Amino acid sequence: MTKHDTWVKLKPGNPYEKIMVLFPSGMIPMRDPFPLERAAGEFQNEALWIIDLERLNSLQVSALAQVIATHYKVEFRQVAQEAAEKGGFAVRPEWIESMMCGAESMQRTKELADWLETAPQPPSETACMEFYNDQHARWIEGDEVPPPISSIEDIDSRLHTPELAEAMKRNEVNRMLANYSVFDVLSGRAMVEILNQQNPGQNWSLVGYGDDDEDDEDWYE
């Protein structure tokens, strides 16, 4: 099984705020593939997000079940049982602020876009189930590995957004910083070299501290 990589950040004021300390990154793992599920009962026909039970530790599972049980005034055992049947806990869409995807999520989204462009419109229920079953067999039960992503060029252009471009740029800088020592980062050497690599048309350099020809505060030129 591949490592699933769909995560979401919740909006302020969400019902789970008191237990978010149990999620140090501030991100909650969503079920893959297809983190959304059509609800029944009280929320019939509403698309709910499903938190991935398999990527939670026991403390997170217990806390989520307790919060949901208290919020809806039902028994803890009932919430835990429903979560086990669905493979996770349901979250209403109005609490989702943003979603973060990795290589697997990007590849699956590309495949969904390809399918939507080629499937008869509107897609029949049979066609939808065939696509879903194929995804489940390959990404959940199988060992399919997505193509690696090293730059935004490795991601289908249909999925490009300004936010994605900015995130990829930050990730690239973080990867480059990992090759430098703490001293290189603090002295500014790391940032100068990274700026030169990202902007070949400009020539950034580190000015010696205390240089008589430059102001002491002028570290870059």
Coordinates of N, CA and C in Angstrom, one line a residue, residues 2-216:
T2 N 0.5 2.2 -0.8 CA 1.3 3.4 -0.9 C 1.0 4.3 0.3
K3 N 1.8 5.3 0.5 CA 1.6 6.3 1.6 C 0.6 7.3 1.1
H4 N -0.6 7.3 1.7 CA -1.6 8.3 1.3 C -1.2 9.7 1.8
D5 N -1.7 10.7 1.1 CA -1.2 12.0 1.3 C -2.1 13.2 1.1
T6 N -3.4 13.0 1.5 CA -4.4 14.0 1.4 C -4.6 14.5 2.9
W7 N -4.4 15.8 3.1 CA -4.5 16.4 4.4 C -5.4 17.7 4.3
V8 N -6.1 18.0 5.4 CA -6.8 19.3 5.4 C -6.6 20.1 6.6
K9 N -6.7 21.4 6.5 CA -6.7 22.3 7.6 C -8.1 22.8 7.9
L10 N -8.5 22.8 9.1 CA -9.9 23.3 9.5 C -9.9 24.8 9.8
K11 N -11.1 25.3 9.5 CA -11.3 26.7 9.8 C -11.4 27.0 11.3
P12 N -11.0 28.2 11.7 CA -11.2 28.6 13.1 C -12.7 28.5 13.5
G13 N -12.9 28.1 14.8 CA -14.2 27.9 15.3 C -14.8 26.5 15.0
N14 N -14.0 25.6 14.4 CA -14.5 24.3 14.2 C -14.7 23.5 15.5
P15 N -15.6 22.5 15.5 CA -15.9 21.7 16.7 C -14.7 21.0 17.3
Y16 N -13.6 20.9 16.5 CA -12.5 20.0 17.0 C -11.3 20.9 17.5
E17 N -11.5 22.2 17.7 CA -10.4 23.1 18.1 C -9.8 22.6 19.4
K18 N -10.5 22.1 20.3 CA -10.0 21.7 21.7 C -9.0 20.6 21.6
I19 N -9.1 19.8 20.5 CA -8.2 18.6 20.4 C -7.2 18.8 19.3
M20 N -7.1 19.9 18.7 CA -6.1 20.1 17.6 C -4.7 20.1 18.1
V21 N -4.5 20.2 19.4 CA -3.2 20.1 19.9 C -2.6 18.7 19.7
L22 N -3.5 17.7 19.5 CA -3.1 16.4 19.2 C -2.6 16.2 17.7
F23 N -2.8 17.2 16.9 CA -2.3 17.2 15.5 C -1.3 18.3 15.4
P24 N 0.0 18.1 15.8 CA 1.0 19.1 15.8 C 1.2 19.9 14.5
S25 N 1.0 19.3 13.4 CA 1.1 20.0 12.1 C -0.1 20.9 11.8
G26 N -1.2 20.7 12.6 CA -2.4 21.5 12.3 C -3.2 20.9 11.1
M27 N -2.7 19.8 10.6 CA -3.4 19.2 9.4 C -3.9 17.8 9.9
I28 N -5.1 17.5 9.3 CA -5.8 16.2 9.6 C -5.8 15.3 8.4
P29 N -5.4 14.0 8.5 CA -5.4 13.2 7.3 C -6.8 12.8 6.9
M30 N -7.0 12.9 5.6 CA -8.3 12.5 5.0 C -8.1 11.1 4.3
R31 N -9.3 10.4 4.2 CA -9.3 9.1 3.6 C -8.9 9.1 2.1
D32 N -8.1 8.2 1.7 CA -7.7 8.1 0.3 C -8.2 6.8 -0.3
P33 N -8.5 6.6 -1.6 CA -8.8 7.8 -2.5 C -10.2 8.3 -2.2
F34 N -10.5 9.4 -2.7 CA -11.8 10.0 -2.5 C -12.2 10.3 -1.1
P35 N -11.8 11.4 -0.5 CA -12.1 11.7 0.9 C -13.5 12.1 1.2
L36 N -14.3 12.3 0.1 CA -15.7 12.7 0.3 C -16.6 11.5 0.2
E37 N -17.7 11.6 0.9 CA -18.7 10.5 0.9 C -20.1 11.1 1.1
R38 N -21.0 10.6 0.3 CA -22.4 11.1 0.4 C -23.0 10.6 1.7
A39 N -23.6 11.4 2.5 CA -24.1 11.0 3.8 C -25.5 10.5 3.7
A40 N -25.9 9.9 4.7 CA -27.3 9.4 4.9 C -27.9 10.0 6.2
G41 N -29.2 9.6 6.4 CA -29.8 10.1 7.7 C -29.9 11.6 7.8
E42 N -29.5 12.1 8.9 CA -29.6 13.6 9.2 C -29.0 14.4 8.1
F43 N -27.9 14.0 7.5 CA -27.2 14.8 6.5 C -27.3 14.1 5.1
Q44 N -28.5 13.6 4.8 CA -28.7 12.9 3.6 C -28.3 13.7 2.4
N45 N -27.6 13.1 1.4 CA -27.2 13.8 0.2 C -26.1 14.9 0.4
E46 N -25.7 15.1 1.6 CA -24.6 16.1 1.8 C -23.3 15.4 1.7
A47 N -22.3 16.0 1.0 CA -21.0 15.4 0.8 C -20.1 15.7 2.0
L48 N -19.8 14.7 2.8 CA -19.0 14.8 4.0 C -17.5 14.4 3.7
W49 N -16.6 15.1 4.4 CA -15.2 14.6 4.3 C -15.0 13.5 5.4
I50 N -14.1 12.6 5.0 CA -13.9 11.4 5.9 C -12.4 11.4 6.4
I51 N -12.3 11.6 7.7 CA -10.9 11.6 8.3 C -10.4 10.1 8.3
D52 N -9.2 9.9 7.8 CA -8.6 8.6 7.6 C -8.3 7.9 9.0
L53 N -9.1 6.9 9.3 CA -8.9 6.2 10.6 C -7.5 5.5 10.7
E54 N -7.0 5.0 9.5 CA -5.8 4.3 9.5 C -4.5 5.1 9.8
R55 N -4.7 6.4 9.6 CA -3.5 7.3 9.9 C -3.7 8.1 11.1
L56 N -4.5 7.7 12.0 CA -4.7 8.3 13.4 C -4.1 7.4 14.4
N57 N -3.5 8.0 15.5 CA -3.1 7.1 16.6 C -4.3 7.0 17.6
S58 N -4.1 6.1 18.5 CA -5.2 5.8 19.4 C -5.8 7.0 20.2
L59 N -4.9 7.9 20.6 CA -5.3 9.1 21.3 C -6.2 10.0 20.4
Q60 N -5.7 10.1 19.2 CA -6.5 11.0 18.2 C -7.9 10.4 18.0
V61 N -7.9 9.0 17.8 CA -9.2 8.4 17.5 C -10.1 8.6 18.7
S62 N -9.7 8.4 19.9 CA -10.5 8.5 21.1 C -11.0 9.9 21.3
A63 N -10.1 10.9 21.0 CA -10.5 12.3 21.2 C -11.6 12.7 20.2
L64 N -11.4 12.3 18.9 CA -12.3 12.7 17.8 C -13.7 12.0 18.1
A65 N -13.7 10.8 18.5 CA -15.0 10.1 18.8 C -15.7 10.8 20.0
Q66 N -14.9 11.2 21.0 CA -15.5 11.9 22.2 C -16.1 13.2 21.8
V67 N -15.4 14.0 21.0 CA -15.9 15.3 20.5 C -17.2 15.1 19.7
I68 N -17.2 14.2 18.8 CA -18.4 14.0 18.0 C -19.6 13.5 18.8
A69 N -19.3 12.6 19.7 CA -20.4 12.0 20.6 C -21.0 13.1 21.5
T70 N -20.1 14.0 22.0 CA -20.6 15.1 22.9 C -21.4 16.1 22.0
H71 N -20.9 16.4 20.8 CA -21.6 17.4 20.0 C -23.0 17.0 19.5
Y72 N -23.1 15.7 19.2 CA -24.4 15.2 18.7 C -25.2 14.5 19.8
K73 N -24.7 14.5 21.0 CA -25.4 13.8 22.1 C -25.7 12.4 21.8
V74 N -24.7 11.6 21.4 CA -24.9 10.2 21.2 C -23.8 9.5 22.0
E75 N -23.9 8.1 22.0 CA -22.9 7.4 22.8 C -21.6 7.3 22.0
F76 N -20.5 7.3 22.8 CA -19.2 7.2 22.3 C -19.0 5.9 21.5
R77 N -19.6 4.8 21.9 CA -19.5 3.5 21.2 C -20.1 3.6 19.9
Q78 N -21.3 4.3 19.7 CA -21.9 4.4 18.4 C -21.0 5.2 17.4
V79 N -20.4 6.3 17.9 CA -19.5 7.0 17.0 C -18.3 6.2 16.6
A80 N -17.7 5.4 17.5 CA -16.6 4.6 17.2 C -17.0 3.5 16.2
Q81 N -18.1 2.9 16.3 CA -18.6 1.9 15.4 C -18.8 2.4 14.0
E82 N -19.4 3.6 13.9 CA -19.7 4.1 12.6 C -18.4 4.5 11.9
A83 N -17.4 5.0 12.7 CA -16.1 5.4 12.2 C -15.4 4.1 11.6
A84 N -15.5 3.0 12.3 CA -14.9 1.8 11.9 C -15.5 1.3 10.6
E85 N -16.8 1.4 10.5 CA -17.5 1.0 9.3 C -17.2 1.8 8.0
K86 N -17.0 3.1 8.2 CA -16.7 4.1 7.1 C -15.2 4.2 6.9
G87 N -14.4 3.8 7.8 CA -13.0 4.0 7.6 C -12.5 5.3 8.1
G88 N -13.4 6.0 8.9 CA -12.9 7.3 9.4 C -14.1 8.1 10.0
F89 N -13.8 9.3 10.5 CA -14.8 10.2 11.0 C -15.3 11.2 10.0
A90 N -16.5 11.5 10.0 CA -17.1 12.5 9.0 C -16.9 13.9 9.5
V91 N -16.6 14.8 8.6 CA -16.4 16.3 8.8 C -17.3 17.0 7.8
R92 N -18.1 18.0 8.3 CA -18.9 18.7 7.4 C -18.0 19.7 6.6
P93 N -18.3 19.9 5.3 CA -17.5 20.7 4.4 C -17.2 22.1 4.8
E94 N -18.2 22.7 5.5 CA -18.0 24.1 5.9 C -16.8 24.4 6.8
W95 N -16.3 23.3 7.4 CA -15.2 23.4 8.4 C -13.8 23.3 7.7
I96 N -13.8 22.9 6.4 CA -12.6 22.7 5.6 C -12.1 24.0 5.1
E97 N -10.9 24.4 5.5 CA -10.3 25.7 5.1 C -9.4 25.5 3.8
S98 N -8.6 24.4 3.9 CA -7.7 24.1 2.7 C -7.3 22.7 2.7
M99 N -6.8 22.2 1.6 CA -6.4 20.8 1.4 C -5.0 20.8 0.9
M100 N -4.2 19.9 1.4 CA -2.8 19.7 1.0 C -2.7 18.3 0.3
C101 N -2.1 18.3 -0.8 CA -2.0 17.0 -1.5 C -0.5 16.7 -1.8
G102 N -0.2 15.4 -1.8 CA 1.1 14.9 -2.2 C 1.1 14.3 -3.6
A103 N 2.1 13.5 -3.9 CA 2.3 13.0 -5.2 C 1.1 12.0 -5.6
E104 N 0.7 11.2 -4.6 CA -0.4 10.3 -4.9 C -1.7 11.0 -5.2
S105 N -2.0 12.0 -4.4 CA -3.2 12.8 -4.6 C -3.2 13.5 -5.9
M106 N -2.1 14.0 -6.3 CA -2.0 14.7 -7.6 C -2.2 13.8 -8.7
Q107 N -1.6 12.6 -8.6 CA -1.8 11.6 -9.7 C -3.2 11.1 -9.8
R108 N -3.9 10.9 -8.7 CA -5.3 10.5 -8.7 C -6.2 11.6 -9.2
T109 N -5.9 12.8 -8.9 CA -6.7 13.9 -9.4 C -6.5 14.0 -10.9
K110 N -5.3 13.8 -11.4 CA -5.1 13.9 -12.8 C -5.9 12.8 -13.5
E111 N -5.9 11.6 -12.9 CA -6.7 10.5 -13.5 C -8.2 10.7 -13.5
L112 N -8.6 11.4 -12.4 CA -10.0 11.8 -12.4 C -10.3 12.8 -13.5
A113 N -9.5 13.8 -13.7 CA -9.7 14.8 -14.7 C -9.7 14.1 -16.1
D114 N -8.8 13.2 -16.3 CA -8.7 12.4 -17.6 C -10.0 11.7 -17.8
W115 N -10.5 11.0 -16.8 CA -11.7 10.2 -16.9 C -12.9 11.1 -17.2
L116 N -13.0 12.2 -16.5 CA -14.1 13.1 -16.7 C -14.2 13.7 -18.1
E117 N -13.0 13.8 -18.7 CA -12.9 14.3 -20.1 C -13.2 13.3 -21.1
T118 N -13.1 12.0 -20.8 CA -13.3 10.9 -21.8 C -14.6 10.1 -21.5
A119 N -15.1 10.2 -20.3 CA -16.3 9.4 -20.0 C -17.5 10.0 -20.7
P120 N -18.5 9.1 -21.1 CA -19.8 9.7 -21.6 C -20.4 10.6 -20.6
Q121 N -20.9 11.7 -21.1 CA -21.5 12.7 -20.2 C -23.1 12.7 -20.3
P122 N -23.8 12.7 -19.2 CA -23.2 12.6 -17.8 C -22.8 11.2 -17.6
P123 N -21.7 10.9 -16.8 CA -21.3 9.6 -16.5 C -22.4 8.7 -15.8
S124 N -22.5 7.5 -16.2 CA -23.5 6.7 -15.6 C -23.0 6.2 -14.3
E125 N -24.0 5.6 -13.5 CA -23.6 5.1 -12.2 C -22.6 3.9 -12.4
T126 N -22.8 3.1 -13.4 CA -22.0 2.0 -13.7 C -20.6 2.4 -14.0
A127 N -20.4 3.5 -14.8 CA -19.1 4.0 -15.2 C -18.4 4.6 -14.0
C128 N -19.2 5.3 -13.1 CA -18.6 5.8 -11.9 C -18.0 4.7 -11.0
M129 N -18.8 3.7 -10.8 CA -18.4 2.6 -10.0 C -17.2 1.8 -10.5
E130 N -17.1 1.7 -11.9 CA -16.0 1.1 -12.5 C -14.7 1.9 -12.2
F131 N -14.8 3.2 -12.4 CA -13.7 4.1 -12.1 C -13.3 4.0 -10.6
Y132 N -14.2 4.1 -9.8 CA -13.9 4.0 -8.3 C -13.3 2.7 -8.0
N133 N -13.8 1.6 -8.5 CA -13.2 0.2 -8.2 C -11.8 0.1 -8.7
D134 N -11.5 0.7 -9.9 CA -10.2 0.7 -10.4 C -9.2 1.4 -9.5
Q135 N -9.7 2.6 -9.0 CA -8.9 3.4 -8.1 C -8.6 2.7 -6.8
H136 N -9.6 2.1 -6.3 CA -9.5 1.4 -5.0 C -8.5 0.2 -5.1
A137 N -8.7 -0.5 -6.2 CA -7.8 -1.7 -6.4 C -6.3 -1.3 -6.6
R138 N -6.1 -0.2 -7.3 CA -4.7 0.2 -7.5 C -4.1 1.0 -6.4
W139 N -4.8 1.9 -5.8 CA -4.3 2.8 -4.8 C -4.5 2.3 -3.3
I140 N -5.5 1.5 -3.1 CA -5.7 1.1 -1.7 C -5.2 -0.4 -1.5
E141 N -5.7 -1.3 -2.4 CA -5.3 -2.7 -2.2 C -4.0 -3.0 -2.9
G142 N -3.6 -2.2 -3.9 CA -2.4 -2.4 -4.7 C -1.2 -1.7 -4.2
D143 N -0.1 -1.8 -4.9 CA 1.1 -1.2 -4.5 C 1.5 -0.1 -5.6
E144 N 0.6 0.5 -6.2 CA 0.9 1.5 -7.2 C 1.7 2.7 -6.6
V145 N 2.7 3.1 -7.3 CA 3.5 4.2 -6.8 C 3.4 5.4 -7.8
P146 N 3.0 6.6 -7.3 CA 2.9 7.7 -8.2 C 4.2 8.2 -8.7
P147 N 4.2 8.9 -9.8 CA 5.4 9.5 -10.3 C 5.9 10.6 -9.3
P148 N 7.2 10.7 -9.1 CA 7.7 11.7 -8.2 C 7.5 13.1 -8.6
I149 N 7.4 14.0 -7.7 CA 7.2 15.4 -8.0 C 8.4 16.2 -7.5
S150 N 9.1 16.8 -8.3 CA 10.3 17.6 -7.9 C 10.1 19.1 -8.3
S151 N 9.2 19.4 -9.2 CA 8.9 20.8 -9.5 C 7.5 20.8 -10.0
I152 N 7.0 22.0 -10.2 CA 5.6 22.2 -10.7 C 5.4 21.7 -12.1
E153 N 6.5 21.6 -12.9 CA 6.4 21.0 -14.2 C 6.0 19.5 -14.2
D154 N 6.2 18.9 -13.0 CA 5.8 17.4 -12.9 C 4.3 17.2 -12.6
I155 N 3.6 18.3 -12.4 CA 2.2 18.3 -12.1 C 1.4 18.7 -13.3
D156 N 0.3 18.0 -13.6 CA -0.6 18.3 -14.7 C -1.0 19.7 -14.7
S157 N -0.9 20.4 -15.8 CA -1.1 21.8 -15.9 C -2.6 22.2 -15.5
R158 N -3.5 21.2 -15.6 CA -4.9 21.5 -15.3 C -5.0 21.7 -13.8
L159 N -4.0 21.3 -13.0 CA -4.1 21.4 -11.6 C -3.3 22.6 -11.0
H160 N -2.7 23.4 -11.9 CA -1.9 24.5 -11.5 C -2.7 25.6 -10.9
T161 N -2.3 26.2 -9.8 CA -2.9 27.3 -9.2 C -1.8 28.2 -8.7
P162 N -2.1 29.5 -8.4 CA -1.0 30.4 -7.8 C -0.6 29.9 -6.5
E163 N -1.5 29.3 -5.7 CA -1.2 28.8 -4.4 C -0.3 27.6 -4.5
L164 N -0.5 26.7 -5.5 CA 0.4 25.6 -5.7 C 1.8 26.0 -6.1
A165 N 1.9 27.0 -7.0 CA 3.2 27.5 -7.4 C 4.0 28.0 -6.2
E166 N 3.3 28.8 -5.4 CA 3.9 29.3 -4.2 C 4.4 28.2 -3.2
A167 N 3.5 27.2 -3.0 CA 3.9 26.1 -2.1 C 5.1 25.3 -2.7
M168 N 5.1 25.1 -4.0 CA 6.2 24.4 -4.6 C 7.5 25.2 -4.4
K169 N 7.4 26.5 -4.5 CA 8.6 27.3 -4.4 C 9.1 27.3 -2.9
R170 N 8.2 27.3 -2.0 CA 8.6 27.2 -0.6 C 9.3 25.8 -0.3
N171 N 8.7 24.7 -0.9 CA 9.2 23.4 -0.7 C 10.6 23.3 -1.3
E172 N 10.8 23.9 -2.4 CA 12.1 23.9 -3.1 C 13.2 24.6 -2.2
V173 N 12.8 25.8 -1.6 CA 13.7 26.5 -0.7 C 14.0 25.7 0.5
N174 N 13.0 25.0 1.1 CA 13.3 24.2 2.3 C 14.2 23.0 2.0
R175 N 14.0 22.4 0.8 CA 14.9 21.3 0.4 C 16.4 21.8 0.3
M176 N 16.5 23.0 -0.3 CA 17.9 23.5 -0.5 C 18.5 23.9 0.8
L177 N 17.7 24.5 1.7 CA 18.2 24.9 3.1 C 18.7 23.7 3.9
A178 N 18.1 22.5 3.6 CA 18.5 21.3 4.3 C 19.9 20.9 4.1
N179 N 20.5 21.4 3.0 CA 21.9 21.1 2.7 C 22.9 22.0 3.3
Y180 N 22.4 23.0 4.1 CA 23.3 24.0 4.7 C 23.3 23.7 6.2
S181 N 24.4 24.2 6.8 CA 24.6 24.1 8.3 C 23.8 25.3 8.9
V182 N 23.6 25.2 10.2 CA 22.9 26.3 10.9 C 23.7 27.6 10.8
F183 N 25.0 27.5 10.8 CA 25.9 28.7 10.7 C 25.7 29.3 9.3
D184 N 25.6 28.5 8.2 CA 25.4 29.1 6.9 C 24.1 29.8 6.8
V185 N 23.1 29.3 7.5 CA 21.7 29.9 7.4 C 21.8 31.2 8.2
L186 N 22.3 31.2 9.4 CA 22.4 32.4 10.2 C 23.3 33.5 9.6
S187 N 24.3 33.1 9.0 CA 25.2 34.1 8.4 C 24.7 34.7 7.1
G188 N 23.7 34.1 6.5 CA 23.1 34.6 5.3 C 23.6 34.0 4.1
R189 N 24.7 33.2 4.2 CA 25.3 32.5 3.0 C 24.3 31.6 2.3
A190 N 23.5 30.9 3.1 CA 22.6 30.0 2.4 C 21.6 30.7 1.6
M191 N 21.0 31.8 2.2 CA 20.0 32.5 1.4 C 20.5 33.2 0.2
V192 N 21.7 33.7 0.3 CA 22.3 34.4 -0.9 C 22.5 33.4 -2.0
E193 N 23.0 32.2 -1.7 CA 23.2 31.2 -2.8 C 21.9 30.7 -3.3
I194 N 20.9 30.5 -2.5 CA 19.6 30.1 -3.0 C 19.0 31.1 -3.9
L195 N 19.1 32.4 -3.5 CA 18.6 33.5 -4.3 C 19.3 33.5 -5.7
N196 N 20.6 33.3 -5.7 CA 21.3 33.3 -7.0 C 20.9 32.1 -7.9
Q197 N 20.5 31.0 -7.2 CA 20.1 29.8 -8.0 C 18.7 30.0 -8.6
Q198 N 17.9 30.7 -7.8 CA 16.5 30.9 -8.2 C 16.3 32.1 -9.2
N199 N 17.3 33.0 -9.1 CA 17.2 34.2 -10.0 C 18.5 34.4 -10.7
P200 N 18.9 33.6 -11.7 CA 20.2 33.7 -12.3 C 20.5 35.1 -12.9
G201 N 19.4 35.8 -13.2 CA 19.6 37.1 -13.8 C 20.1 38.2 -12.9
Q202 N 20.1 37.9 -11.6 CA 20.6 38.8 -10.6 C 21.8 38.2 -9.9
N203 N 22.6 39.1 -9.3 CA 23.9 38.7 -8.7 C 23.8 39.2 -7.2
W204 N 23.4 38.2 -6.3 CA 23.4 38.6 -4.9 C 24.7 38.1 -4.3
S205 N 25.2 38.9 -3.4 CA 26.4 38.5 -2.7 C 26.4 39.0 -1.2
L206 N 27.1 38.3 -0.4 CA 27.2 38.6 1.0 C 28.3 39.6 1.3
V207 N 27.9 40.7 1.9 CA 28.9 41.8 2.1 C 29.5 41.5 3.5
G208 N 30.8 41.6 3.6 CA 31.5 41.4 4.8 C 31.1 42.3 5.9
Y209 N 30.8 41.8 7.1 CA 30.3 42.6 8.2 C 31.4 43.5 8.6
G210 N 31.1 44.8 8.8 CA 32.1 45.8 9.2 C 32.9 46.3 8.1
D211 N 32.6 46.0 6.9 CA 33.4 46.5 5.7 C 33.3 48.0 5.7
D212 N 34.4 48.7 5.6 CA 34.5 50.2 5.7 C 33.8 50.8 4.5
D213 N 33.7 50.1 3.4 CA 33.1 50.7 2.2 C 31.6 50.6 2.2
E214 N 31.0 49.8 3.1 CA 29.6 49.6 3.1 C 29.0 49.9 4.5
D215 N 27.8 50.3 4.6 CA 27.1 50.4 5.9 C 27.0 49.0 6.6
D216 N 27.2 49.0 7.9 CA 27.2 47.8 8.7 C 25.8 47.0 8.5

